[in-house]
Amino acid sequence: MSFARISGTGGYLPENIMTNQDLEKLVDTSDQWIRERTGIKQRHIASKDETTVDLAEKASRLAIESAGIDPSEIDLIVLATSTPDKIFPSSACILQARLDIHGCPAFDIQAVCTGFVYALTVAEKFIQTGSAKKALVVGAEVFSRILNWKDRTTCVLFGDGAGAVILEASEETGILSTHIHADGKYENLLWVPHGISDGFDQVKEGKAYVEMRGNEVFKMAVNTLGRIVDETLAANHLKKADIDWLVPHQANIRIIKATAKKLKMPMEQVVVTVDKHGNTSAASVPLALDVAVRDGRIKRGELVMLEAFGGGFTWGSVLLRY
Ligand code: ACO
């Protein structure tokens, strides 16, 4: 059995930036409310003809370049998204064709904001068992398409983007453990209540939007992320002080701070992008990881905890030695 190690990262954000001041013109909100309640100052929004796979392709090419491999070496593609380009084929298959890769397995994963943690978990199993040697793992979203731009309780929170990693079989330690969970009984606290086999007419009429009972989701997220931190440390017989970096899902700065507090971790060791990216759902963790790798904060050999919480509910963590 080999380890699965991240050998390259990439991230991409659409050019168009929407500030809180821009949102003040759309809904009854204020820059002050958004910053104080969420930490968000701006988010990137895809242009009309820009799709999830467009963003995924750009992030993937950067991850491939930073890993120093040729796309033809990739033997597995796992793409996490809740906003796929098409009902089918999967966005992973469309991405595969764009990268001129042929024959390797390619599939999507749907775990909303925990999607990338789920995708990394699945790819790691393929590598550990020898079924794959070089996996492209992506989180990509164009969440702006499923937002009701008249609903101030949701439209101010999200943004678009993509992040990607190359996960390679290695003799060196990489991923130490993965922990994924779900509890479907909370479905309607955070959902898009229509889909393909249920409410397709509403989808066709453009009425399928994110709905969230933010306050209840907030409490669940803080408690659940606290528990997943404990679970991850216990599974690896590690102390809080052993962790060098926390790369959390970027939903709300208050949730991030609560998790950091649980880890007794100063905010200097926490990667925060929510101020600039907003909540990019499945893209948020790989985008934050890419930012901190590229600016030199996360270095080879350091211990990094990734964690996320999202619709489903789903939640999970990955502990890795970068
Ligand atoms: N601008 C101004 N006022 C607003 C806005 C806004 N954009 N949105 C809501 N308000 C008002 C509310 O109407 C309410 O007014 P009222 O007191 O008169 O009724 C007041 O602000 C407080 O609303 P709350 O919902 O209690 O505010 P809260 O402090 O909980 O913050 C927030 C809301 C930011 C949504 C927070 O609850 C949150 O971050 N929740 C968790 C989000 C999350 O983690 N999601 C999981 C991942 S996302 C995914 O999986 C897709």
PDB file of C-alpha atoms in Angstrom, residues 126-275:
ATOM      1  CA  PHE A 126      -7.945   4.434  -5.120  1.00  0.00           C
ATOM      2  CA  ILE A 127      -4.297   5.332  -4.593  1.00  0.00           C
ATOM      3  CA  GLN A 128      -3.880   3.367  -1.361  1.00  0.00           C
ATOM      4  CA  THR A 129      -5.197   0.210  -2.997  1.00  0.00           C
ATOM      5  CA  GLY A 130      -3.057   0.654  -6.120  1.00  0.00           C
ATOM      6  CA  SER A 131      -6.025   1.323  -8.449  1.00  0.00           C
ATOM      7  CA  ALA A 132      -4.646   4.755  -9.368  1.00  0.00           C
ATOM      8  CA  LYS A 133      -1.234   6.417  -9.280  1.00  0.00           C
ATOM      9  CA  LYS A 134      -1.957  10.027 -10.222  1.00  0.00           C
ATOM     10  CA  ALA A 135      -5.380  11.469  -9.483  1.00  0.00           C
ATOM     11  CA  LEU A 136      -6.769  14.868 -10.399  1.00  0.00           C
ATOM     12  CA  VAL A 137      -9.119  15.954  -7.609  1.00  0.00           C
ATOM     13  CA  VAL A 138     -11.194  19.080  -8.175  1.00  0.00           C
ATOM     14  CA  GLY A 139     -13.766  21.209  -6.367  1.00  0.00           C
ATOM     15  CA  ALA A 140     -15.553  23.604  -8.738  1.00  0.00           C
ATOM     16  CA  GLU A 141     -18.747  25.625  -8.505  1.00  0.00           C
ATOM     17  CA  VAL A 142     -20.770  28.293 -10.208  1.00  0.00           C
ATOM     18  CA  PHE A 143     -23.058  28.745  -7.203  1.00  0.00           C
ATOM     19  CA  SER A 144     -24.177  32.160  -8.503  1.00  0.00           C
ATOM     20  CA  ARG A 145     -26.515  30.267 -10.897  1.00  0.00           C
ATOM     21  CA  ILE A 146     -28.536  28.735  -8.033  1.00  0.00           C
ATOM     22  CA  LEU A 147     -28.822  31.896  -5.940  1.00  0.00           C
ATOM     23  CA  ASN A 148     -31.971  33.961  -5.652  1.00  0.00           C
ATOM     24  CA  TRP A 149     -30.515  37.427  -6.172  1.00  0.00           C
ATOM     25  CA  LYS A 150     -33.551  38.896  -4.384  1.00  0.00           C
ATOM     26  CA  ASP A 151     -32.936  36.875  -1.184  1.00  0.00           C
ATOM     27  CA  ARG A 152     -30.528  38.811   1.041  1.00  0.00           C
ATOM     28  CA  THR A 153     -30.198  35.896   3.467  1.00  0.00           C
ATOM     29  CA  THR A 154     -28.360  33.775   0.874  1.00  0.00           C
ATOM     30  CA  CYS A 155     -27.130  35.819  -2.105  1.00  0.00           C
ATOM     31  CA  VAL A 156     -24.560  37.756  -0.068  1.00  0.00           C
ATOM     32  CA  LEU A 157     -22.813  34.584   1.116  1.00  0.00           C
ATOM     33  CA  PHE A 158     -21.616  32.720  -1.976  1.00  0.00           C
ATOM     34  CA  GLY A 159     -19.136  33.073  -4.828  1.00  0.00           C
ATOM     35  CA  ASP A 160     -17.800  31.091  -7.795  1.00  0.00           C
ATOM     36  CA  GLY A 161     -14.418  29.400  -8.243  1.00  0.00           C
ATOM     37  CA  ALA A 162     -12.431  26.190  -8.602  1.00  0.00           C
ATOM     38  CA  GLY A 163      -9.538  24.512  -6.846  1.00  0.00           C
ATOM     39  CA  ALA A 164      -7.645  21.372  -7.799  1.00  0.00           C
ATOM     40  CA  VAL A 165      -4.877  19.085  -6.575  1.00  0.00           C
ATOM     41  CA  ILE A 166      -2.831  16.267  -8.036  1.00  0.00           C
ATOM     42  CA  LEU A 167      -2.747  13.345  -5.610  1.00  0.00           C
ATOM     43  CA  GLU A 168       0.090  10.908  -6.282  1.00  0.00           C
ATOM     44  CA  ALA A 169       1.114   7.492  -4.975  1.00  0.00           C
ATOM     45  CA  SER A 170       4.234   8.021  -2.887  1.00  0.00           C
ATOM     46  CA  GLU A 171       6.580   6.278  -0.503  1.00  0.00           C
ATOM     47  CA  GLU A 172       6.486   9.454   1.598  1.00  0.00           C
ATOM     48  CA  THR A 173       3.640  10.128   4.013  1.00  0.00           C
ATOM     49  CA  GLY A 174       0.899  12.292   2.573  1.00  0.00           C
ATOM     50  CA  ILE A 175      -2.685  11.886   3.695  1.00  0.00           C
ATOM     51  CA  LEU A 176      -2.697  10.457   7.235  1.00  0.00           C
ATOM     52  CA  SER A 177      -6.440  10.014   7.677  1.00  0.00           C
ATOM     53  CA  THR A 178      -9.783  10.999   6.212  1.00  0.00           C
ATOM     54  CA  HIS A 179     -13.098  11.300   8.044  1.00  0.00           C
ATOM     55  CA  ILE A 180     -16.400  11.780   6.224  1.00  0.00           C
ATOM     56  CA  HIS A 181     -19.945  11.820   7.587  1.00  0.00           C
ATOM     57  CA  ALA A 182     -23.524  12.643   6.595  1.00  0.00           C
ATOM     58  CA  ASP A 183     -26.935  12.969   8.216  1.00  0.00           C
ATOM     59  CA  GLY A 184     -29.773  13.407   5.735  1.00  0.00           C
ATOM     60  CA  LYS A 185     -32.371  14.282   8.350  1.00  0.00           C
ATOM     61  CA  TYR A 186     -31.374  17.954   8.154  1.00  0.00           C
ATOM     62  CA  GLU A 187     -32.118  18.157   4.414  1.00  0.00           C
ATOM     63  CA  ASN A 188     -34.394  21.182   4.518  1.00  0.00           C
ATOM     64  CA  LEU A 189     -32.168  23.404   6.673  1.00  0.00           C
ATOM     65  CA  LEU A 190     -29.928  23.959   3.658  1.00  0.00           C
ATOM     66  CA  TRP A 191     -31.087  22.904   0.219  1.00  0.00           C
ATOM     67  CA  VAL A 192     -32.174  23.630  -3.303  1.00  0.00           C
ATOM     68  CA  PRO A 193     -35.649  22.128  -2.937  1.00  0.00           C
ATOM     69  CA  HIS A 194     -36.084  21.140  -6.608  1.00  0.00           C
ATOM     70  CA  GLY A 195     -34.157  18.892  -8.950  1.00  0.00           C
ATOM     71  CA  ILE A 196     -34.571  16.456 -11.793  1.00  0.00           C
ATOM     72  CA  SER A 197     -36.955  13.774 -10.522  1.00  0.00           C
ATOM     73  CA  ASP A 198     -38.621  16.149  -8.053  1.00  0.00           C
ATOM     74  CA  GLY A 199     -39.777  19.583  -9.192  1.00  0.00           C
ATOM     75  CA  PHE A 200     -38.154  19.723 -12.638  1.00  0.00           C
ATOM     76  CA  ASP A 201     -40.796  22.261 -13.751  1.00  0.00           C
ATOM     77  CA  GLN A 202     -39.506  24.721 -11.141  1.00  0.00           C
ATOM     78  CA  VAL A 203     -35.973  24.091 -12.380  1.00  0.00           C
ATOM     79  CA  LYS A 204     -37.038  24.854 -15.957  1.00  0.00           C
ATOM     80  CA  GLU A 205     -38.781  28.029 -14.776  1.00  0.00           C
ATOM     81  CA  GLY A 206     -35.564  29.129 -13.045  1.00  0.00           C
ATOM     82  CA  LYS A 207     -37.020  28.822  -9.539  1.00  0.00           C
ATOM     83  CA  ALA A 208     -34.530  26.330  -8.061  1.00  0.00           C
ATOM     84  CA  TYR A 209     -32.545  28.383  -5.582  1.00  0.00           C
ATOM     85  CA  VAL A 210     -30.499  27.808  -2.435  1.00  0.00           C
ATOM     86  CA  GLU A 211     -32.623  28.092   0.697  1.00  0.00           C
ATOM     87  CA  MET A 212     -31.031  28.115   4.134  1.00  0.00           C
ATOM     88  CA  ARG A 213     -32.067  28.471   7.761  1.00  0.00           C
ATOM     89  CA  GLY A 214     -28.747  30.203   8.439  1.00  0.00           C
ATOM     90  CA  ASN A 215     -28.973  30.444  12.193  1.00  0.00           C
ATOM     91  CA  GLU A 216     -29.660  26.720  12.686  1.00  0.00           C
ATOM     92  CA  VAL A 217     -26.985  25.761  10.131  1.00  0.00           C
ATOM     93  CA  PHE A 218     -24.524  28.011  11.954  1.00  0.00           C
ATOM     94  CA  LYS A 219     -25.017  26.238  15.302  1.00  0.00           C
ATOM     95  CA  MET A 220     -24.803  22.782  13.717  1.00  0.00           C
ATOM     96  CA  ALA A 221     -21.647  23.754  11.798  1.00  0.00           C
ATOM     97  CA  VAL A 222     -19.825  25.031  14.894  1.00  0.00           C
ATOM     98  CA  ASN A 223     -20.672  21.939  16.992  1.00  0.00           C
ATOM     99  CA  THR A 224     -20.006  19.434  14.224  1.00  0.00           C
ATOM    100  CA  LEU A 225     -16.676  20.942  13.177  1.00  0.00           C
ATOM    101  CA  GLY A 226     -15.548  20.930  16.806  1.00  0.00           C
ATOM    102  CA  ARG A 227     -16.312  17.187  16.989  1.00  0.00           C
ATOM    103  CA  ILE A 228     -14.551  16.372  13.687  1.00  0.00           C
ATOM    104  CA  VAL A 229     -11.391  18.104  14.919  1.00  0.00           C
ATOM    105  CA  ASP A 230     -11.394  15.875  18.044  1.00  0.00           C
ATOM    106  CA  GLU A 231     -12.112  12.757  15.945  1.00  0.00           C
ATOM    107  CA  THR A 232      -9.230  13.522  13.577  1.00  0.00           C
ATOM    108  CA  LEU A 233      -6.699  14.186  16.340  1.00  0.00           C
ATOM    109  CA  ALA A 234      -7.734  11.061  18.292  1.00  0.00           C
ATOM    110  CA  ALA A 235      -7.468   8.826  15.197  1.00  0.00           C
ATOM    111  CA  ASN A 236      -3.860   9.939  14.738  1.00  0.00           C
ATOM    112  CA  HIS A 237      -2.876  10.079  18.439  1.00  0.00           C
ATOM    113  CA  LEU A 238      -1.961  13.720  17.987  1.00  0.00           C
ATOM    114  CA  LYS A 239      -2.266  16.790  20.190  1.00  0.00           C
ATOM    115  CA  LYS A 240      -3.814  20.073  19.102  1.00  0.00           C
ATOM    116  CA  ALA A 241      -0.386  21.710  19.180  1.00  0.00           C
ATOM    117  CA  ASP A 242       0.920  19.250  16.556  1.00  0.00           C
ATOM    118  CA  ILE A 243      -1.174  20.815  13.775  1.00  0.00           C
ATOM    119  CA  ASP A 244       0.687  23.450  11.757  1.00  0.00           C
ATOM    120  CA  TRP A 245      -2.172  24.684   9.565  1.00  0.00           C
ATOM    121  CA  LEU A 246      -5.958  24.641   9.537  1.00  0.00           C
ATOM    122  CA  VAL A 247      -7.522  24.973   6.078  1.00  0.00           C
ATOM    123  CA  PRO A 248     -11.236  25.233   6.830  1.00  0.00           C
ATOM    124  CA  HIS A 249     -14.260  25.493   4.577  1.00  0.00           C
ATOM    125  CA  GLN A 250     -14.808  29.201   4.029  1.00  0.00           C
ATOM    126  CA  ALA A 251     -18.471  29.806   4.925  1.00  0.00           C
ATOM    127  CA  ASN A 252     -18.265  32.343   7.712  1.00  0.00           C
ATOM    128  CA  ILE A 253     -15.337  33.871   9.626  1.00  0.00           C
ATOM    129  CA  ARG A 254     -17.203  33.314  12.906  1.00  0.00           C
ATOM    130  CA  ILE A 255     -17.453  29.550  12.233  1.00  0.00           C
ATOM    131  CA  ILE A 256     -13.752  29.489  11.261  1.00  0.00           C
ATOM    132  CA  LYS A 257     -12.745  31.327  14.450  1.00  0.00           C
ATOM    133  CA  ALA A 258     -14.821  28.965  16.605  1.00  0.00           C
ATOM    134  CA  THR A 259     -13.064  25.929  15.070  1.00  0.00           C
ATOM    135  CA  ALA A 260      -9.638  27.549  15.506  1.00  0.00           C
ATOM    136  CA  LYS A 261     -10.500  28.235  19.147  1.00  0.00           C
ATOM    137  CA  LYS A 262     -11.409  24.586  19.619  1.00  0.00           C
ATOM    138  CA  LEU A 263      -7.944  23.699  18.272  1.00  0.00           C
ATOM    139  CA  LYS A 264      -6.398  26.416  20.498  1.00  0.00           C
ATOM    140  CA  MET A 265      -4.848  27.632  17.261  1.00  0.00           C
ATOM    141  CA  PRO A 266      -3.904  31.295  16.689  1.00  0.00           C
ATOM    142  CA  MET A 267      -5.552  32.767  13.596  1.00  0.00           C
ATOM    143  CA  GLU A 268      -2.053  33.175  12.054  1.00  0.00           C
ATOM    144  CA  GLN A 269      -2.108  29.395  11.494  1.00  0.00           C
ATOM    145  CA  VAL A 270      -5.555  29.420   9.884  1.00  0.00           C
ATOM    146  CA  VAL A 271      -5.923  29.998   6.150  1.00  0.00           C
ATOM    147  CA  VAL A 272      -8.707  32.531   5.555  1.00  0.00           C
ATOM    148  CA  THR A 273      -9.989  33.421   2.094  1.00  0.00           C
ATOM    149  CA  VAL A 274     -13.668  33.990   2.923  1.00  0.00           C
ATOM    150  CA  ASP A 275     -13.096  37.773   2.898  1.00  0.00           C
TER     151      ASP A 275
END
